[in-house]
């Protein structure tokens, strides 16, 4: 089976974890601090605060910016549920803007239409590993004095006009095992704002900077040194992992070019796409997925139901019409692109997709 995702963990990660286990300091300690420094440098940011998931990173970033009740936050409905749920956690209201049909990222013009006197923040998602249109989004944010929190959970190392994602606004990354790099579970907040960094570190630890002195309401959302030790090794491998994803993606695109029935992923000028997913639009999508599964190729639908159509959001009263997001949800299919697949695997994927449309 060629899986849709697989973390690449080697002897270096195992040795790093063993060292931490032998040290006796297995909760948040010096490795977390070391990881924060290394990750902020890689992102081109001044500060980083490591936490225990990407969801925690988004949640804390919102709280650190004082987003709460009465606020509206504009984001994409075509994303993983965490993007919008973290807005709900704060008491604020997610407001969905439709996407660009080629990049699947939030459309700046649609953002403009959703701004009201209550709008406090925008959360663009860099979906599948490609940056949203950060130039346009930062301009809108500046004009309307809005906070920008980047959901960079799928885009470690991606750039927009030579600048890394997570360095435009406040960044939120995930290190879940399927992402471009992993710490097992984990996440991080990146920022150039010292106050946001300090507040984030307090919120992750029960609102406390000095032990047993609690200045605000916080949580326990800390990263462990075990996770950070894995992250330090993975971060060194990240650029190589991304290069392998890009190589696989260009082989897939070259091999699948011209196949009728599918639309290949588009990389927009000025973007470096790090291909968290290689996602096509496919006619007879579900039949293609079944066919590939039979041939030993794993696929994924990211995502089959836009957030505004999820049962819980319907219950909350969401009745949006977001036709581009809704159409994408019916047509997209992700096929393996991760660094654990071989050139032969890529060729097999190309052959089987062609075979399906030749006989379909
Ligand atoms: C993975 C992901 C998250 C959540 O990260 P976790 O580490 O799983 O909590 C949020 N947003 C997007 C777009 C993601 O892909």
PDB file of N, CA, C and O and ligand atoms in Angstrom, residues 52-58 78-83 86 125-128 151-154 172-176 178-179 184-187 276 303, ligand 1:
ATOM      1  N   UNK A  52       0.999  22.194  22.559  1.00  0.00           N
ATOM      2  CA  UNK A  52       0.822  20.755  22.348  1.00  0.00           C
ATOM      3  C   UNK A  52      -0.005  20.370  21.121  1.00  0.00           C
ATOM      4  O   UNK A  52      -0.228  19.190  20.880  1.00  0.00           O
ATOM      5  N   UNK A  53      -0.458  21.355  20.333  1.00  0.00           N
ATOM      6  CA  UNK A  53      -1.121  21.035  19.057  1.00  0.00           C
ATOM      7  C   UNK A  53      -1.262  22.296  18.213  1.00  0.00           C
ATOM      8  O   UNK A  53      -1.096  23.423  18.716  1.00  0.00           O
ATOM      9  N   UNK A  54      -1.616  22.098  16.958  1.00  0.00           N
ATOM     10  CA  UNK A  54      -1.912  23.236  16.091  1.00  0.00           C
ATOM     11  C   UNK A  54      -3.189  23.929  16.537  1.00  0.00           C
ATOM     12  O   UNK A  54      -3.320  25.153  16.448  1.00  0.00           O
ATOM     13  N   UNK A  55      -4.128  23.133  17.017  1.00  0.00           N
ATOM     14  CA  UNK A  55      -5.375  23.692  17.543  1.00  0.00           C
ATOM     15  C   UNK A  55      -5.069  24.637  18.706  1.00  0.00           C
ATOM     16  O   UNK A  55      -5.599  25.754  18.760  1.00  0.00           O
ATOM     17  N   UNK A  56      -4.201  24.199  19.622  1.00  0.00           N
ATOM     18  CA  UNK A  56      -3.808  25.046  20.755  1.00  0.00           C
ATOM     19  C   UNK A  56      -3.122  26.322  20.255  1.00  0.00           C
ATOM     20  O   UNK A  56      -3.343  27.411  20.801  1.00  0.00           O
ATOM     21  N   UNK A  57      -2.313  26.209  19.213  1.00  0.00           N
ATOM     22  CA  UNK A  57      -1.605  27.384  18.683  1.00  0.00           C
ATOM     23  C   UNK A  57      -2.605  28.425  18.175  1.00  0.00           C
ATOM     24  O   UNK A  57      -2.484  29.622  18.469  1.00  0.00           O
ATOM     25  N   UNK A  58      -3.614  27.979  17.424  1.00  0.00           N
ATOM     26  CA  UNK A  58      -4.639  28.902  16.919  1.00  0.00           C
ATOM     27  C   UNK A  58      -5.432  29.517  18.069  1.00  0.00           C
ATOM     28  O   UNK A  58      -5.677  30.729  18.107  1.00  0.00           O
ATOM     29  N   UNK A  78     -13.364  26.166   3.849  1.00  0.00           N
ATOM     30  CA  UNK A  78     -12.749  25.006   3.193  1.00  0.00           C
ATOM     31  C   UNK A  78     -11.417  24.715   3.881  1.00  0.00           C
ATOM     32  O   UNK A  78     -10.341  25.032   3.376  1.00  0.00           O
ATOM     33  N   UNK A  79     -11.517  24.146   5.084  1.00  0.00           N
ATOM     34  CA  UNK A  79     -10.335  23.882   5.910  1.00  0.00           C
ATOM     35  C   UNK A  79     -10.661  22.772   6.881  1.00  0.00           C
ATOM     36  O   UNK A  79     -11.802  22.292   6.951  1.00  0.00           O
ATOM     37  N   UNK A  80      -9.657  22.398   7.672  1.00  0.00           N
ATOM     38  CA  UNK A  80      -9.887  21.470   8.771  1.00  0.00           C
ATOM     39  C   UNK A  80     -10.703  22.211   9.832  1.00  0.00           C
ATOM     40  O   UNK A  80     -10.528  23.411  10.038  1.00  0.00           O
ATOM     41  N   UNK A  81     -11.553  21.491  10.519  1.00  0.00           N
ATOM     42  CA  UNK A  81     -12.508  22.069  11.479  1.00  0.00           C
ATOM     43  C   UNK A  81     -11.848  22.955  12.546  1.00  0.00           C
ATOM     44  O   UNK A  81     -12.453  23.917  13.038  1.00  0.00           O
ATOM     45  N   UNK A  82     -10.599  22.636  12.905  1.00  0.00           N
ATOM     46  CA  UNK A  82      -9.917  23.369  13.983  1.00  0.00           C
ATOM     47  C   UNK A  82      -9.847  24.873  13.709  1.00  0.00           C
ATOM     48  O   UNK A  82      -9.925  25.679  14.641  1.00  0.00           O
ATOM     49  N   UNK A  83      -9.710  25.242  12.438  1.00  0.00           N
ATOM     50  CA  UNK A  83      -9.579  26.660  12.100  1.00  0.00           C
ATOM     51  C   UNK A  83     -10.747  27.457  12.676  1.00  0.00           C
ATOM     52  O   UNK A  83     -10.553  28.490  13.320  1.00  0.00           O
ATOM     53  N   UNK A  86     -11.555  26.955  16.892  1.00  0.00           N
ATOM     54  CA  UNK A  86     -10.765  27.743  17.849  1.00  0.00           C
ATOM     55  C   UNK A  86     -11.352  29.149  17.997  1.00  0.00           C
ATOM     56  O   UNK A  86     -11.249  29.750  19.058  1.00  0.00           O
ATOM     57  N   UNK A 125      -5.929  30.520   5.749  1.00  0.00           N
ATOM     58  CA  UNK A 125      -5.339  29.181   5.871  1.00  0.00           C
ATOM     59  C   UNK A 125      -4.452  28.973   4.646  1.00  0.00           C
ATOM     60  O   UNK A 125      -4.897  29.209   3.524  1.00  0.00           O
ATOM     61  N   UNK A 126      -3.219  28.572   4.855  1.00  0.00           N
ATOM     62  CA  UNK A 126      -2.333  28.284   3.715  1.00  0.00           C
ATOM     63  C   UNK A 126      -2.561  26.826   3.330  1.00  0.00           C
ATOM     64  O   UNK A 126      -1.808  25.934   3.710  1.00  0.00           O
ATOM     65  N   UNK A 127      -3.643  26.610   2.569  1.00  0.00           N
ATOM     66  CA  UNK A 127      -4.127  25.235   2.379  1.00  0.00           C
ATOM     67  C   UNK A 127      -3.228  24.411   1.457  1.00  0.00           C
ATOM     68  O   UNK A 127      -2.740  24.915   0.439  1.00  0.00           O
ATOM     69  N   UNK A 128      -3.045  23.170   1.819  1.00  0.00           N
ATOM     70  CA  UNK A 128      -2.268  22.168   1.060  1.00  0.00           C
ATOM     71  C   UNK A 128      -0.772  22.507   0.963  1.00  0.00           C
ATOM     72  O   UNK A 128      -0.041  21.837   0.252  1.00  0.00           O
ATOM     73  N   UNK A 151      -3.167  30.503   9.662  1.00  0.00           N
ATOM     74  CA  UNK A 151      -3.227  29.065   9.910  1.00  0.00           C
ATOM     75  C   UNK A 151      -2.225  28.425   8.945  1.00  0.00           C
ATOM     76  O   UNK A 151      -2.535  28.154   7.777  1.00  0.00           O
ATOM     77  N   UNK A 152      -1.008  28.246   9.477  1.00  0.00           N
ATOM     78  CA  UNK A 152       0.097  27.706   8.668  1.00  0.00           C
ATOM     79  C   UNK A 152       0.326  26.230   8.998  1.00  0.00           C
ATOM     80  O   UNK A 152       1.410  25.703   8.771  1.00  0.00           O
ATOM     81  N   UNK A 153      -0.726  25.573   9.496  1.00  0.00           N
ATOM     82  CA  UNK A 153      -0.608  24.177   9.950  1.00  0.00           C
ATOM     83  C   UNK A 153      -0.219  23.214   8.842  1.00  0.00           C
ATOM     84  O   UNK A 153       0.224  22.107   9.108  1.00  0.00           O
ATOM     85  N   UNK A 154      -0.404  23.637   7.569  1.00  0.00           N
ATOM     86  CA  UNK A 154      -0.052  22.753   6.442  1.00  0.00           C
ATOM     87  C   UNK A 154       1.090  23.325   5.618  1.00  0.00           C
ATOM     88  O   UNK A 154       1.350  22.835   4.515  1.00  0.00           O
ATOM     89  N   UNK A 172       0.444  30.193  13.221  1.00  0.00           N
ATOM     90  CA  UNK A 172       0.086  29.009  14.015  1.00  0.00           C
ATOM     91  C   UNK A 172       0.391  27.773  13.171  1.00  0.00           C
ATOM     92  O   UNK A 172      -0.123  27.631  12.056  1.00  0.00           O
ATOM     93  N   UNK A 173       1.254  26.914  13.693  1.00  0.00           N
ATOM     94  CA  UNK A 173       1.679  25.702  12.977  1.00  0.00           C
ATOM     95  C   UNK A 173       1.279  24.459  13.771  1.00  0.00           C
ATOM     96  O   UNK A 173       1.188  24.508  15.003  1.00  0.00           O
ATOM     97  N   UNK A 174       1.090  23.347  13.063  1.00  0.00           N
ATOM     98  CA  UNK A 174       0.836  22.043  13.691  1.00  0.00           C
ATOM     99  C   UNK A 174       1.990  21.099  13.375  1.00  0.00           C
ATOM    100  O   UNK A 174       2.564  21.160  12.288  1.00  0.00           O
ATOM    101  N   UNK A 175       2.282  20.209  14.315  1.00  0.00           N
ATOM    102  CA  UNK A 175       3.301  19.178  14.074  1.00  0.00           C
ATOM    103  C   UNK A 175       2.707  17.781  14.194  1.00  0.00           C
ATOM    104  O   UNK A 175       3.367  16.845  14.631  1.00  0.00           O
ATOM    105  N   UNK A 176       1.437  17.649  13.856  1.00  0.00           N
ATOM    106  CA  UNK A 176       0.779  16.341  13.822  1.00  0.00           C
ATOM    107  C   UNK A 176       1.545  15.433  12.838  1.00  0.00           C
ATOM    108  O   UNK A 176       2.140  15.925  11.887  1.00  0.00           O
ATOM    109  N   UNK A 178       1.036  13.721  10.251  1.00  0.00           N
ATOM    110  CA  UNK A 178       0.846  13.792   8.794  1.00  0.00           C
ATOM    111  C   UNK A 178       1.399  15.084   8.186  1.00  0.00           C
ATOM    112  O   UNK A 178       1.442  15.218   6.965  1.00  0.00           O
ATOM    113  N   UNK A 179       1.805  16.051   9.007  1.00  0.00           N
ATOM    114  CA  UNK A 179       2.221  17.370   8.484  1.00  0.00           C
ATOM    115  C   UNK A 179       3.633  17.308   7.900  1.00  0.00           C
ATOM    116  O   UNK A 179       4.307  16.295   7.997  1.00  0.00           O
ATOM    117  N   UNK A 184       5.229  14.376  16.991  1.00  0.00           N
ATOM    118  CA  UNK A 184       4.084  13.544  17.386  1.00  0.00           C
ATOM    119  C   UNK A 184       2.881  14.489  17.412  1.00  0.00           C
ATOM    120  O   UNK A 184       2.504  14.975  16.371  1.00  0.00           O
ATOM    121  N   UNK A 185       2.300  14.813  18.560  1.00  0.00           N
ATOM    122  CA  UNK A 185       1.364  15.943  18.620  1.00  0.00           C
ATOM    123  C   UNK A 185       2.212  17.181  18.919  1.00  0.00           C
ATOM    124  O   UNK A 185       3.264  17.090  19.564  1.00  0.00           O
ATOM    125  N   UNK A 186       1.770  18.332  18.472  1.00  0.00           N
ATOM    126  CA  UNK A 186       2.511  19.551  18.783  1.00  0.00           C
ATOM    127  C   UNK A 186       2.077  20.711  17.923  1.00  0.00           C
ATOM    128  O   UNK A 186       1.375  20.537  16.923  1.00  0.00           O
ATOM    129  N   UNK A 187       2.468  21.906  18.338  1.00  0.00           N
ATOM    130  CA  UNK A 187       2.157  23.106  17.577  1.00  0.00           C
ATOM    131  C   UNK A 187       3.050  24.240  18.029  1.00  0.00           C
ATOM    132  O   UNK A 187       3.786  24.096  19.022  1.00  0.00           O
ATOM    133  N   UNK A 276       1.969  20.047   1.133  1.00  0.00           N
ATOM    134  CA  UNK A 276       1.468  19.210   2.217  1.00  0.00           C
ATOM    135  C   UNK A 276       0.551  18.147   1.600  1.00  0.00           C
ATOM    136  O   UNK A 276       0.591  16.980   1.972  1.00  0.00           O
ATOM    137  N   UNK A 303     -11.361  18.843   1.911  1.00  0.00           N
ATOM    138  CA  UNK A 303     -12.195  18.209   2.917  1.00  0.00           C
ATOM    139  C   UNK A 303     -13.554  17.930   2.313  1.00  0.00           C
ATOM    140  O   UNK A 303     -14.036  18.725   1.510  1.00  0.00           O
TER     141      UNK A 303
HETATM  142  C1  LIG B   1      -3.746  20.062  11.220  1.00  0.00           C
HETATM  143  C2  LIG B   1      -4.453  21.329  11.111  1.00  0.00           C
HETATM  144  C3  LIG B   1      -4.887  22.059  12.233  1.00  0.00           C
HETATM  145  C4  LIG B   1      -4.848  21.521  13.638  1.00  0.00           C
HETATM  146  O1  LIG B   1      -3.637  21.012  14.061  1.00  0.00           O
HETATM  147  P1  LIG B   1      -3.617  19.867  15.213  1.00  0.00           P
HETATM  148  O2  LIG B   1      -2.159  19.764  15.543  1.00  0.00           O
HETATM  149  O3  LIG B   1      -4.173  18.633  14.611  1.00  0.00           O
HETATM  150  O4  LIG B   1      -4.414  20.372  16.356  1.00  0.00           O
HETATM  151  C5  LIG B   1      -5.470  23.291  12.020  1.00  0.00           C
HETATM  152  N1  LIG B   1      -5.644  23.798  10.798  1.00  0.00           N
HETATM  153  C6  LIG B   1      -5.257  23.119   9.689  1.00  0.00           C
HETATM  154  C7  LIG B   1      -5.473  23.746   8.349  1.00  0.00           C
HETATM  155  C8  LIG B   1      -4.676  21.865   9.807  1.00  0.00           C
HETATM  156  O5  LIG B   1      -4.321  21.190   8.697  1.00  0.00           O
END
